[in-house]
XYZ file of N, CA and C in Angstrom:
867
model
N 17.191 5.563 -5.532
C 17.073 4.789 -4.278
C 17.699 3.556 -4.512
N 19.144 3.683 -3.448
C 20.151 2.863 -3.586
C 20.166 1.309 -3.046
N 19.963 0.450 -3.271
C 19.612 -0.902 -2.790
C 20.800 -1.972 -3.385
N 21.677 -1.428 -4.323
C 22.702 -2.719 -4.635
C 23.165 -3.136 -3.650
N 23.216 -4.265 -4.114
C 24.023 -5.531 -2.835
C 22.879 -5.941 -1.825
N 21.605 -5.238 -1.735
C 21.213 -5.235 -0.358
C 20.222 -6.762 -0.566
N 19.931 -7.472 0.859
C 19.444 -8.919 0.779
C 17.873 -8.700 0.067
N 17.408 -10.040 -0.408
C 16.190 -10.192 -0.669
C 15.023 -10.819 0.453
N 14.005 -10.170 0.915
C 13.018 -11.090 1.893
C 13.054 -12.037 1.279
N 13.227 -13.330 2.221
C 12.705 -14.591 1.852
C 11.015 -14.610 2.394
N 10.601 -13.892 2.761
C 8.945 -13.882 3.139
C 8.357 -13.508 1.265
N 8.055 -14.062 0.929
C 7.673 -13.997 -0.398
C 6.816 -15.400 -1.600
N 5.881 -15.202 -1.638
C 5.175 -15.828 -2.659
C 5.222 -15.427 -3.803
N 5.588 -16.354 -4.954
C 5.432 -15.501 -6.165
C 4.024 -16.533 -7.062
N 3.112 -15.738 -7.610
C 1.638 -16.517 -7.614
C 1.739 -15.895 -8.743
N 2.636 -15.228 -9.767
C 2.011 -14.709 -11.087
C 2.076 -15.315 -12.158
N 1.872 -17.043 -11.796
C 1.606 -18.094 -13.060
C 0.574 -18.573 -12.531
N 0.019 -18.201 -11.654
C -1.338 -18.708 -11.130
C -2.089 -17.746 -11.064
N -3.045 -17.611 -11.991
C -3.875 -16.222 -12.337
C -5.245 -16.349 -12.665
N -6.390 -15.633 -12.272
C -7.222 -15.939 -13.035
C -7.781 -14.571 -14.241
N -8.124 -15.271 -15.403
C -7.755 -14.102 -16.273
C -9.171 -13.159 -16.288
N -9.158 -12.224 -16.787
C -10.200 -10.693 -16.955
C -10.814 -10.937 -18.239
N -12.011 -11.642 -18.631
C -13.017 -11.796 -19.329
C -13.651 -10.488 -19.801
N -13.875 -9.355 -20.493
C -14.436 -8.342 -20.830
C -14.195 -7.274 -22.045
N -14.657 -6.255 -21.861
C -14.254 -5.419 -22.965
C -12.830 -4.569 -22.732
N -12.219 -4.669 -21.324
C -11.258 -4.001 -20.799
C -9.780 -4.896 -20.370
N -8.910 -4.159 -20.768
C -7.489 -4.639 -20.409
C -7.421 -4.542 -18.914
N -6.140 -5.241 -18.293
C -5.817 -5.210 -16.850
C -5.440 -3.538 -16.645
N -5.283 -2.743 -17.814
C -4.957 -1.615 -17.306
C -6.078 -0.838 -17.239
N -7.038 -0.724 -17.656
C -8.431 -0.492 -17.914
C -8.921 -0.763 -16.529
N -8.954 -1.934 -15.925
C -9.424 -2.586 -14.781
C -8.650 -1.915 -13.605
N -7.549 -1.507 -13.592
C -7.087 -0.894 -12.500
C -7.243 0.524 -12.329
N -7.658 1.307 -13.409
C -8.649 2.318 -13.683
C -9.532 2.453 -12.946
N -10.350 1.779 -13.372
C -11.930 1.398 -12.616
C -11.771 1.300 -10.816
N -10.675 0.714 -10.805
C -10.947 0.417 -9.194
C -9.802 1.552 -8.605
N -9.109 2.353 -9.234
C -8.025 2.570 -8.524
C -8.333 4.001 -7.304
N -9.807 4.450 -7.395
C -9.832 4.780 -5.781
C -10.103 4.220 -4.505
N -9.863 2.874 -4.971
C -9.338 2.002 -3.604
C -8.129 1.450 -3.623
N -7.533 1.996 -4.364
C -5.933 1.591 -4.265
C -5.312 1.926 -2.378
N -4.669 1.290 -2.330
C -3.927 1.106 -1.107
C -5.197 1.191 0.198
N -6.142 0.465 0.165
C -6.979 0.054 1.056
C -6.318 -0.358 2.329
N -5.846 -1.517 1.710
C -4.719 -2.609 2.927
C -5.461 -2.943 4.216
N -6.674 -2.334 4.307
C -7.760 -2.988 5.340
C -8.485 -3.857 5.335
N -9.818 -3.277 5.515
C -10.998 -4.318 5.245
C -11.336 -4.484 4.118
N -10.588 -5.923 3.401
C -10.802 -5.882 2.492
C -12.648 -6.518 1.692
N -13.268 -6.745 2.315
C -14.385 -6.459 1.786
C -15.296 -5.270 1.578
N -14.878 -4.276 2.159
C -15.273 -2.796 1.562
C -14.609 -2.681 0.455
N -13.560 -2.973 0.059
C -12.629 -2.433 -1.086
C -13.095 -3.388 -2.280
N -13.797 -4.494 -1.755
C -13.970 -5.461 -3.187
C -15.581 -4.493 -3.474
N -16.372 -4.461 -2.229
C -17.453 -3.948 -2.676
C -17.303 -2.690 -3.242
N -16.415 -1.841 -3.235
C -16.352 -0.509 -3.566
C -16.029 -0.869 -5.089
N -15.586 -1.567 -5.783
C -15.255 -1.794 -6.846
C -16.090 -2.869 -7.883
N -16.829 -3.608 -7.212
C -17.561 -4.607 -7.559
C -18.587 -4.274 -8.508
N -19.404 -3.036 -8.390
C -20.536 -2.715 -9.116
C -19.786 -2.580 -10.729
N -18.590 -1.293 -10.610
C -18.061 -1.266 -11.587
C -17.569 -2.247 -12.528
N -17.208 -3.700 -11.982
C -16.671 -4.660 -12.492
C -17.643 -5.760 -12.735
N -18.988 -5.320 -12.688
C -19.900 -6.498 -13.204
C -19.899 -7.253 -14.145
N -19.094 -6.533 -15.299
C -18.877 -7.269 -16.846
C -17.469 -8.306 -16.804
N -17.304 -8.211 -15.567
C -15.642 -8.680 -15.622
C -15.791 -9.940 -14.978
N -15.415 -11.249 -15.850
C -15.879 -12.611 -15.458
C -14.416 -13.159 -15.364
N -14.180 -13.603 -14.247
C -12.935 -14.486 -13.843
C -12.766 -15.693 -14.227
N -11.627 -16.263 -14.730
C -11.593 -17.677 -14.938
C -11.060 -18.673 -14.074
N -11.403 -19.463 -13.927
C -10.535 -20.623 -13.078
C -8.861 -20.535 -12.932
N -8.302 -20.093 -11.503
C -6.741 -20.140 -11.532
C -6.174 -20.983 -12.095
N -5.305 -20.872 -13.288
C -4.598 -21.951 -13.921
C -3.070 -21.937 -14.094
N -2.358 -22.751 -14.308
C -1.133 -22.775 -14.442
C -0.634 -22.046 -15.755
N 0.225 -20.718 -15.508
C 0.367 -20.019 -17.080
C 1.824 -20.259 -17.223
N 2.041 -20.690 -18.494
C 3.440 -20.938 -19.028
C 3.738 -19.842 -19.734
N 4.707 -19.080 -18.715
C 5.358 -18.085 -19.556
C 6.883 -17.633 -18.726
N 7.550 -17.300 -19.647
C 9.011 -16.351 -19.031
C 8.560 -15.259 -18.629
N 8.994 -14.493 -17.568
C 8.826 -13.166 -17.455
C 10.462 -12.397 -17.746
N 9.630 -11.455 -18.117
C 10.677 -10.287 -19.115
C 11.708 -9.770 -17.708
N 12.978 -9.562 -18.260
C 13.960 -8.973 -17.217
C 13.457 -7.651 -16.380
N 12.393 -7.011 -17.080
C 12.173 -5.925 -16.608
C 11.002 -6.516 -15.435
N 10.404 -7.459 -15.603
C 9.311 -7.799 -14.482
C 10.227 -8.553 -13.367
N 11.540 -9.568 -13.737
C 12.247 -10.073 -12.531
C 13.056 -8.926 -11.962
N 13.386 -7.963 -11.904
C 13.962 -6.586 -11.615
C 12.733 -6.249 -10.706
N 11.556 -5.949 -11.585
C 10.708 -5.250 -10.293
C 10.449 -6.157 -9.089
N 10.178 -7.620 -9.398
C 10.076 -8.087 -7.890
C 11.200 -8.584 -7.538
N 12.319 -8.394 -7.929
C 13.774 -8.094 -6.755
C 13.544 -6.889 -6.030
N 13.329 -5.718 -6.602
C 12.947 -4.071 -6.197
C 12.287 -4.767 -4.810
N 11.029 -5.155 -4.974
C 9.971 -5.294 -3.922
C 10.535 -6.013 -3.158
N 11.581 -7.168 -3.115
C 11.669 -8.133 -1.849
C 13.106 -7.363 -1.644
N 13.489 -6.705 -1.938
C 14.661 -5.772 -1.267
C 14.018 -4.910 -0.231
N 12.916 -3.953 -1.268
C 12.369 -3.207 0.245
C 11.477 -3.919 1.339
N 10.635 -4.996 0.874
C 10.221 -5.744 1.964
C 11.335 -5.858 3.064
N 12.611 -6.358 2.110
C 13.750 -6.743 3.491
C 14.154 -5.936 4.064
N 14.012 -4.739 3.572
C 14.602 -3.604 4.251
C 13.378 -2.826 5.573
N 12.419 -2.994 5.126
C 11.101 -2.694 6.188
C 11.483 -4.129 7.410
N 11.732 -5.413 6.971
C 11.804 -6.054 8.028
C 13.318 -5.671 9.360
N 13.920 -5.047 8.654
C 15.131 -4.867 8.848
C 14.919 -3.403 10.080
N 14.303 -2.759 9.336
C 13.871 -1.316 10.039
C 13.180 -1.615 10.942
N 11.501 -2.475 10.969
C 10.999 -2.343 11.683
C 11.238 -2.998 13.288
N 11.990 -4.313 12.126
C 12.769 -5.206 13.746
C 13.432 -4.236 14.764
N 14.072 -3.523 14.363
C 14.692 -2.451 15.131
C 13.978 -1.587 16.073
N 13.205 -1.525 15.188
C 12.123 0.018 16.084
C 11.233 -0.815 16.762
N 10.786 -2.228 16.531
C 9.963 -2.828 17.868
C 10.904 -3.356 19.136
N 12.123 -3.573 18.564
C 12.621 -3.702 19.945
C 13.109 -2.660 20.827
N 13.005 -1.378 20.314
C 13.101 -0.486 21.013
C 11.692 -0.001 22.083
N 10.961 -0.421 21.441
C 9.587 -0.594 21.904
C 9.254 -1.682 22.831
N 10.083 -2.796 22.693
C 10.222 -3.807 23.805
C 9.181 -4.652 23.408
N 9.090 -4.765 21.907
C 8.199 -5.868 21.211
C 8.853 -6.598 20.129
N 8.130 -7.792 19.766
C 8.831 -8.482 18.620
C 8.487 -8.211 17.561
N 8.732 -7.698 16.594
C 8.440 -8.021 15.350
C 7.653 -9.137 14.023
N 7.131 -9.480 13.483
C 6.439 -10.637 13.030
C 6.432 -9.787 11.569
N 7.049 -9.998 10.645
C 7.189 -9.878 9.250
C 6.215 -10.073 8.343
N 5.310 -9.462 7.702
C 4.347 -9.894 6.512
C 5.335 -10.558 5.449
N 4.324 -11.324 4.794
C 4.617 -12.164 3.783
C 4.111 -11.592 2.498
N 4.769 -11.012 0.950
C 4.875 -10.146 -0.024
C 4.142 -11.381 -0.998
N 3.025 -11.339 -1.890
C 2.712 -12.120 -2.686
C 2.337 -11.092 -4.146
N 3.036 -11.558 -4.638
C 2.970 -11.083 -6.120
C 1.852 -12.004 -6.850
N 0.687 -11.304 -7.690
C 0.066 -11.915 -8.657
C -0.219 -11.294 -9.962
N -1.015 -12.063 -10.673
C -1.716 -11.578 -11.972
C -2.816 -11.339 -12.445
N -3.520 -10.318 -12.191
C -4.826 -9.875 -12.568
C -6.060 -10.440 -11.363
N -5.648 -11.638 -10.678
C -6.712 -12.081 -9.631
C -5.630 -12.868 -8.725
N -6.058 -12.844 -7.343
C -5.511 -13.605 -6.415
C -6.360 -14.132 -5.111
N -6.519 -14.951 -4.448
C -7.104 -15.457 -3.056
C -6.099 -15.540 -2.190
N -7.108 -14.647 -1.079
C -6.713 -14.137 0.091
C -7.759 -14.583 1.341
N -6.927 -14.439 2.411
C -7.782 -14.822 3.699
C -8.785 -13.685 4.133
N -8.909 -12.885 3.136
C -9.634 -11.899 3.144
C -10.535 -11.902 2.031
N -10.746 -13.021 1.011
C -11.383 -13.227 -0.102
C -10.709 -13.078 -1.264
N -11.265 -12.945 -2.514
C -10.568 -13.120 -3.881
C -10.853 -11.405 -3.862
N -9.604 -11.137 -4.852
C -9.739 -9.622 -5.442
C -8.905 -9.732 -6.447
N -9.430 -8.913 -7.331
C -8.542 -8.951 -8.743
C -7.622 -7.357 -8.394
N -6.902 -7.185 -9.753
C -6.133 -5.945 -9.788
C -6.456 -4.484 -9.327
N -7.407 -4.803 -9.882
C -8.567 -3.410 -9.633
C -8.689 -3.065 -8.060
N -8.428 -3.470 -7.105
C -8.381 -3.197 -5.769
C -6.841 -2.345 -5.552
N -6.007 -2.469 -6.117
C -4.831 -1.910 -6.518
C -3.917 -2.756 -5.408
N -2.455 -2.488 -5.079
C -2.012 -3.399 -3.683
C -2.853 -3.410 -2.501
N -2.510 -4.230 -1.326
C -3.621 -4.357 -0.184
C -3.031 -5.556 0.450
N -3.087 -5.121 1.789
C -2.831 -5.850 3.273
C -3.977 -6.435 3.640
N -3.641 -8.227 3.754
C -4.969 -8.713 4.523
C -4.443 -9.020 5.808
N -5.255 -8.810 6.839
C -4.682 -8.717 8.391
C -5.206 -10.369 8.560
N -5.695 -10.843 7.803
C -6.434 -12.339 8.084
C -5.401 -13.005 7.761
N -4.184 -12.732 6.883
C -2.899 -14.081 6.755
C -1.643 -13.071 6.585
N -1.667 -12.257 7.369
C -0.841 -11.107 7.343
C 0.300 -11.332 5.789
N -0.513 -10.840 5.037
C 0.351 -10.932 3.673
C -0.056 -9.687 3.105
N 0.729 -8.914 2.092
C 0.503 -7.665 1.106
C 0.279 -8.366 -0.098
N -0.091 -7.825 -0.876
C -0.568 -8.392 -2.452
C -0.274 -7.069 -3.114
N 0.539 -7.805 -4.349
C 0.923 -6.541 -5.219
C 0.798 -7.219 -6.842
N 0.112 -6.716 -7.447
C -0.026 -7.332 -9.110
C 1.073 -5.685 -9.698
N 2.165 -6.696 -10.017
C 3.337 -5.529 -10.126
C 2.977 -4.747 -11.707
N 1.899 -4.721 -12.549
C 1.378 -4.033 -13.766
C 0.656 -2.631 -12.776
N 0.544 -2.632 -11.170
C -0.028 -1.578 -11.325
C 1.152 -0.204 -11.260
N 2.202 -0.776 -10.919
C 3.477 0.166 -11.285
C 3.495 0.982 -11.976
N 3.049 -0.041 -13.265
C 3.092 0.737 -14.607
C 1.677 1.565 -15.046
N 0.636 1.360 -14.259
C -0.360 2.220 -14.402
C 0.226 3.543 -13.224
N 0.684 3.052 -12.459
C 0.786 4.552 -11.138
C 1.608 5.264 -12.142
N 2.654 5.033 -12.658
C 3.462 5.966 -13.567
C 2.678 6.630 -14.811
N 2.065 5.413 -15.574
C 1.172 5.958 -16.641
C 0.412 6.891 -16.600
N -0.733 6.110 -15.792
C -2.136 6.855 -15.489
C -1.984 8.236 -14.441
N -1.102 7.855 -13.194
C -1.002 8.577 -12.367
C -0.390 9.744 -11.926
N 0.854 9.678 -12.784
C 1.815 10.309 -13.282
C 2.708 10.505 -11.650
N 2.564 9.337 -11.187
C 3.483 9.035 -10.243
C 4.855 7.975 -10.573
N 6.118 8.371 -10.940
C 6.957 7.640 -11.648
C 7.878 7.640 -10.220
N 9.049 6.589 -10.675
C 10.137 6.817 -9.434
C 10.132 5.218 -8.572
N 11.369 4.976 -8.226
C 11.389 3.854 -7.568
C 11.217 4.148 -6.194
N 11.358 5.274 -5.671
C 10.733 5.397 -4.438
C 9.329 5.784 -4.150
N 8.593 5.799 -5.442
C 7.228 5.850 -5.296
C 7.057 4.816 -4.921
N 7.259 3.617 -5.326
C 7.233 2.379 -5.521
C 7.476 1.687 -4.189
N 8.446 2.284 -3.428
C 8.980 1.732 -2.534
C 7.642 2.084 -1.315
N 7.344 3.293 -1.685
C 6.360 4.164 -0.660
C 4.991 3.301 -0.857
N 4.499 2.504 -2.212
C 3.375 1.634 -2.035
C 3.644 0.410 -1.125
N 4.796 0.200 -1.068
C 5.491 -1.257 -0.680
C 4.995 -0.882 1.246
N 5.530 0.129 1.626
C 5.903 0.591 2.695
C 4.688 0.890 3.421
N 3.688 1.956 2.696
C 2.365 1.605 3.307
C 1.512 0.641 3.359
N 1.636 -0.405 2.890
C 1.070 -1.369 2.997
C 1.538 -2.334 4.450
N 2.807 -2.093 4.471
C 3.689 -2.725 5.344
C 3.253 -1.972 6.698
N 2.955 -0.684 7.040
C 2.062 0.114 7.692
C 1.109 -0.466 8.024
N 0.060 -0.712 7.318
C -1.373 -1.477 7.774
C -0.997 -2.596 8.610
N 0.593 -3.768 8.089
C 0.825 -4.477 8.986
C 1.117 -4.255 10.599
N 1.747 -3.442 10.634
C 2.473 -2.816 11.886
C 1.181 -2.297 12.684
N 0.153 -1.603 11.969
C -1.332 -1.083 12.731
C -1.623 -2.508 13.492
N -1.678 -3.744 12.665
C -2.062 -4.507 12.813
C -1.688 -5.526 14.122
N -0.513 -5.576 14.237
C 0.794 -5.893 15.497
C 0.378 -5.194 16.827
N 0.348 -4.031 16.233
C -0.029 -2.819 17.357
C -1.278 -3.219 18.073
N -2.098 -4.078 17.234
C -3.686 -4.036 17.670
C -4.494 -2.700 17.220
N -3.969 -1.768 16.737
C -4.893 -0.617 16.247
C -5.653 -0.989 15.255
N -5.234 -1.703 14.033
C -6.186 -2.101 12.573
C -7.422 -3.007 13.470
N -7.455 -3.720 14.250
C -8.297 -4.701 14.969
C -9.616 -3.841 15.419
N -8.820 -2.516 16.423
C -9.861 -1.836 17.328
C -10.505 -0.861 16.014
N -10.078 -0.236 15.332
C -10.351 0.582 14.492
C -11.530 -0.377 13.338
N -11.217 -1.415 13.104
C -12.106 -2.195 12.241
C -13.443 -2.431 13.110
N -13.428 -2.842 14.536
C -14.541 -3.043 15.410
C -15.260 -1.942 15.151
N -14.856 -0.801 15.835
C -15.465 0.467 15.318
C -16.220 0.739 14.442
N -15.266 0.556 13.104
C -16.075 0.497 11.801
C -17.467 -0.040 11.450
N -16.965 -1.401 12.444
C -18.406 -2.315 11.830
C -19.763 -1.995 12.789
N -19.615 -1.031 13.649
C -20.548 -0.810 14.711
C -21.121 0.778 14.266
N -20.532 1.280 13.013
C -20.375 2.792 12.829
C -21.677 2.933 11.378
N -21.922 4.190 11.284
C -22.684 4.232 10.119
C -21.462 5.059 8.984
N -22.162 4.286 7.826
C -20.758 4.172 6.894
C -19.927 6.190 6.421
N -20.684 7.265 7.061
C -19.877 8.015 7.106
C -18.826 8.178 8.287
N -19.189 7.514 9.517
C -18.280 7.717 10.498
C -17.260 6.575 10.270
N -17.405 5.429 9.514
C -16.474 4.263 9.164
C -15.614 4.896 8.192
N -16.125 5.726 7.232
C -15.152 6.305 6.342
C -13.779 7.358 7.168
N -14.337 8.062 8.145
C -13.668 8.963 8.925
C -12.561 7.778 9.692
N -12.956 7.035 10.209
C -12.083 6.092 10.826
C -11.095 5.123 9.940
N -11.190 5.154 8.671
C -10.661 4.693 7.541
C -9.604 5.479 7.311
N -9.920 6.917 7.341
C -9.148 7.585 6.593
C -7.731 8.017 7.710
N -8.126 7.711 8.890
C -6.997 7.468 10.026
C -6.161 6.581 9.660
N -6.950 5.277 9.296
C -6.068 4.089 9.416
C -4.881 4.345 8.104
N -5.590 5.147 7.216
C -4.617 5.473 5.909
C -3.723 6.351 6.246
N -3.840 6.958 6.828
C -2.797 8.040 7.201
C -1.542 7.770 7.946
N -2.166 7.338 9.066
C -1.425 6.010 9.588
C -0.193 5.372 9.316
N -0.805 4.552 8.546
C -0.349 3.805 7.179
C 0.942 4.417 6.547
N 0.672 6.005 6.063
C 1.641 6.742 5.434
C 2.429 7.305 6.428
N 2.064 7.777 7.702
C 2.939 7.655 8.505
C 3.865 6.683 9.005
N 3.541 5.964 8.912
C 4.743 4.627 9.322
C 5.050 4.438 7.913
N 4.975 4.654 6.874
C 5.734 4.412 5.519
C 6.770 5.430 5.710
N 6.718 6.400 6.097
C 7.524 8.180 6.863
C 8.357 7.375 7.536
N 7.834 7.130 8.509
C 8.972 6.216 9.567
C 10.105 5.338 9.395
N 9.455 4.395 8.157
C 10.192 3.163 7.856
C 11.199 4.145 6.778
N 10.819 5.089 6.063
C 11.828 6.145 5.297
C 13.049 6.178 6.336
N 12.593 7.481 7.623
C 13.575 8.110 8.193
C 14.616 7.130 8.814
N 14.091 5.903 8.919
C 15.438 4.896 9.486
C 15.756 4.154 8.861
N 15.803 3.680 7.712
C 16.195 3.647 6.395
C 17.585 4.256 5.988
N 16.933 5.440 5.642
C 18.073 6.254 4.952
C 18.987 6.502 6.291
N 18.584 6.454 7.453
C 19.692 6.740 8.905
C 20.591 5.702 8.965
N 19.680 4.580 8.632
C 20.926 3.154 8.972
C 21.423 3.034 7.336
N 21.204 2.995 6.558
C 22.055 2.878 4.988
C 22.117 3.973 4.207
N 21.828 5.045 4.392
C 21.695 6.328 3.239
C 21.366 6.071 2.018
N 20.272 5.410 2.027
C 19.978 5.026 0.737
C 19.201 5.783 -0.331
N 18.610 6.839 0.590
C 17.548 7.664 -0.159
C 18.825 8.795 -1.022
N 18.107 8.882 -2.220
C 19.096 9.981 -3.155
C 17.735 11.341 -3.306
N 18.570 12.155 -3.894
C 18.224 13.565 -4.186
C 16.604 13.341 -5.073
N 15.742 13.880 -4.623
C 14.398 13.453 -5.222
C 13.675 12.373 -5.098
N 14.130 11.351 -4.007
C 13.410 10.218 -3.582
C 12.061 10.641 -2.814
N 12.485 11.269 -1.873
C 11.562 11.637 -1.267
C 10.561 12.626 -1.753
N 10.929 13.184 -2.709
C 9.561 13.916 -3.397
C 8.757 13.112 -4.355
N 9.291 12.220 -4.640
C 8.609 11.075 -5.682
C 7.422 10.689 -4.620
N 7.985 10.116 -3.529
C 7.117 9.605 -2.704
C 5.810 10.494 -2.508
N 6.103 11.871 -2.063
C 5.340 12.713 -1.787
C 4.377 13.088 -2.486
N 4.958 12.622 -4.245
C 3.861 13.216 -5.016
C 3.298 12.295 -5.309
N 3.332 10.789 -5.027
C 2.534 9.668 -5.424
C 1.621 9.660 -4.577
N 1.758 10.649 -3.118
C 0.774 10.773 -1.709
C -0.077 11.601 -2.194
N 0.327 12.759 -3.003
C -0.577 13.793 -3.495
C -1.869 13.346 -4.593
N -0.811 12.130 -5.599
C -2.020 12.019 -6.962
C -2.810 11.054 -6.040
N -2.806 9.937 -5.022
C -3.537 9.163 -4.532
C -4.563 9.854 -3.618
N -4.655 10.757 -3.089
C -5.438 11.579 -2.528
C -7.046 11.290 -2.398
N -8.055 11.224 -2.341
C -9.194 11.130 -2.226
C -9.679 12.156 -3.178
N -9.264 13.241 -2.558
C -9.991 14.795 -3.277
C -9.356 14.750 -4.792
N -8.290 14.374 -4.914
C -7.110 14.343 -6.139
C -8.370 13.557 -6.932
N -8.545 12.253 -6.541
C -8.889 11.145 -7.393
C -10.163 11.097 -7.756
N -11.134 11.804 -6.906
C -12.450 12.101 -7.211
C -12.727 13.333 -8.192
N -11.844 14.094 -8.178
C -11.957 15.298 -8.807
C -11.624 15.037 -10.456
N -10.670 14.148 -10.457
C -10.219 13.634 -11.579
C -10.952 12.949 -12.080
N -11.777 11.924 -11.942
C -12.560 11.064 -12.310
C -13.850 11.359 -12.614
N -14.295 11.982 -11.616
C -15.798 12.526 -12.021
C -16.197 13.835 -11.765
N -15.324 14.936 -11.715
C -15.057 16.083 -11.814
C -15.794 17.181 -10.828
N -16.095 16.336 -9.830
C -16.104 17.004 -8.254
C -15.844 15.702 -6.720
N -15.525 16.663 -5.777
C -15.238 15.749 -4.629
C -16.790 15.444 -3.376
N -16.738 14.438 -3.000
C -17.840 14.107 -2.057
C -17.176 14.052 -0.496
N -16.481 14.801 0.155
C -15.628 14.618 1.044
C -16.166 13.324 2.161
N -17.872 13.545 2.446
C -17.620 12.353 3.390
C -17.982 10.523 2.678
N -17.404 10.579 1.755
C -17.466 9.630 0.876
C -15.471 9.201 0.936
N -14.495 9.874 1.451
C -13.204 9.785 1.599
C -13.025 8.721 2.516
N -12.144 8.039 2.002
C -11.669 6.755 2.824
C -10.074 6.699 3.147
N -9.478 7.805 2.397
C -8.112 7.583 2.622
C -7.261 8.605 2.943
N -8.016 9.825 2.543
C -7.849 11.413 3.270
C -7.269 12.427 1.905
N -7.170 13.301 2.001
C -6.973 14.528 1.108
C -5.304 14.172 0.821
N -5.253 14.708 -0.516
C -3.710 14.724 -0.866
C -2.532 15.662 -0.180
N -3.331 17.075 0.715
C -2.280 17.291 1.507
C -2.335 16.515 2.670
N -3.333 15.707 3.248
C -3.133 14.904 4.410
C -2.585 14.212 4.413
N -2.483 13.168 3.200
C -1.469 12.253 3.160
C -0.015 12.701 2.826
N 0.235 14.048 1.905
C 1.502 13.850 1.873
C 2.398 14.548 3.170
N 1.307 15.260 4.045
C 1.962 15.579 5.241
C 2.392 14.839 6.270
N 1.125 13.824 6.143
C 1.495 12.532 7.386
C 2.548 11.834 7.111
N 2.858 11.525 5.846
C 4.209 10.674 4.948
C 5.763 11.416 5.444
N 5.359 13.082 5.231
C 6.602 13.917 5.584
C 6.784 13.551 6.719
N 5.853 13.879 7.670
C 6.047 14.087 9.217
C 6.661 12.898 9.615
N 5.926 11.682 9.112
C 6.688 10.550 9.594
C 8.284 10.530 9.130
N 8.634 10.710 8.333
C 10.155 10.621 7.564
C 10.771 11.957 8.606
N 10.338 12.852 8.738
C 11.163 13.943 9.460
C 11.597 13.479 11.086
N 10.361 12.781 11.346
C 10.437 12.583 12.980
C 10.877 11.005 13.345
N 10.344 9.919 13.055
C 10.401 8.444 13.061
C 9.882 8.375 14.553
N 8.911 9.222 14.991
C 8.487 8.998 16.226
C 7.221 8.108 16.323
N 7.494 7.058 16.939
C 6.506 5.986 17.210
C 5.440 6.397 17.981
N 5.609 7.288 18.944
C 4.402 7.927 19.777
C 3.428 9.059 19.313
N 3.634 8.722 17.805
C 2.505 9.651 17.371
C 1.709 8.849 16.858
N 0.461 9.359 16.646
C -0.980 8.622 16.241
C -2.183 9.145 15.346
N -2.928 9.144 14.317
C -3.482 9.858 13.769
C -4.894 9.522 14.838
N -4.903 8.645 15.515
C -5.952 8.295 16.709
C -5.686 8.986 17.704
N -6.898 9.354 18.160
C -6.924 10.160 19.463
C -6.708 11.870 19.562
N -6.659 12.400 18.126
C -6.487 13.357 17.922
C -7.669 14.242 17.260
N -7.896 15.459 17.477
C -9.062 16.042 16.824
C -9.002 15.947 15.237
N -10.095 15.808 14.494
C -10.313 15.736 12.841
C -9.616 16.835 12.447
N -9.806 17.940 13.200
C -9.049 19.420 12.695
C -7.242 18.674 12.650
N -6.927 18.102 13.401
C -5.421 17.967 13.243
C -4.690 17.304 12.402
N -5.669 16.329 11.453
C -4.911 15.448 10.689
C -4.931 15.775 9.641
């Protein structure tokens, strides 16, 4: 993805030196793997934390404190990349919202290490990148990108951009009122029904990530050969069926919260191909997802 000379977003908080340590028999990479099935949840953080809470019972969080250390050149480049991608989403969604007669209010990107406090509660890196509608911020531990490449087999800068764009997609859902309506329905539903609503939210965020890519490439010609394939492969690797099959050897469809690999790839690709904001994963039959 070509971002040379592009601006960096000012809607940014660097909390990497304010981190709670994880004390247990596993490192941060292992913690992320334990919680990988809940990555990219981006909506109801209470559910996300509950999903990983049982598996992380042995993990104790230290009181957040200032950590004196210098960041590596790679870490700083990753932070710059995140800010440039966020700036791109600001430019694209501002223009898209203007076409719809709306004002776009950008979210804030928070970088953290190991654990973080948000308006949705405390969270560890185990939940993966997430969006909190309570403070309209997206949270990312940059070590997730390393795990994404090494453990999920989803390398590439555009795969990382897709992760950010997906979380911004939840912010778009929030601004359009979709997120709050869906959460209200989930809170009044049984677990299986709530999971199905969650799938629609996640697939819509994938679609919006594709819409962003559509207009980003149209305006700046920033996508290079293989970029879209990187994002699509990432979408495949984080499908519920793929993750469950890999982790436990079988799948439980009624427990899906994000959608299958095929669904995630299809909605991401559809958003990129059309850029059509009239399309939604809500109001259609489940067979059409």
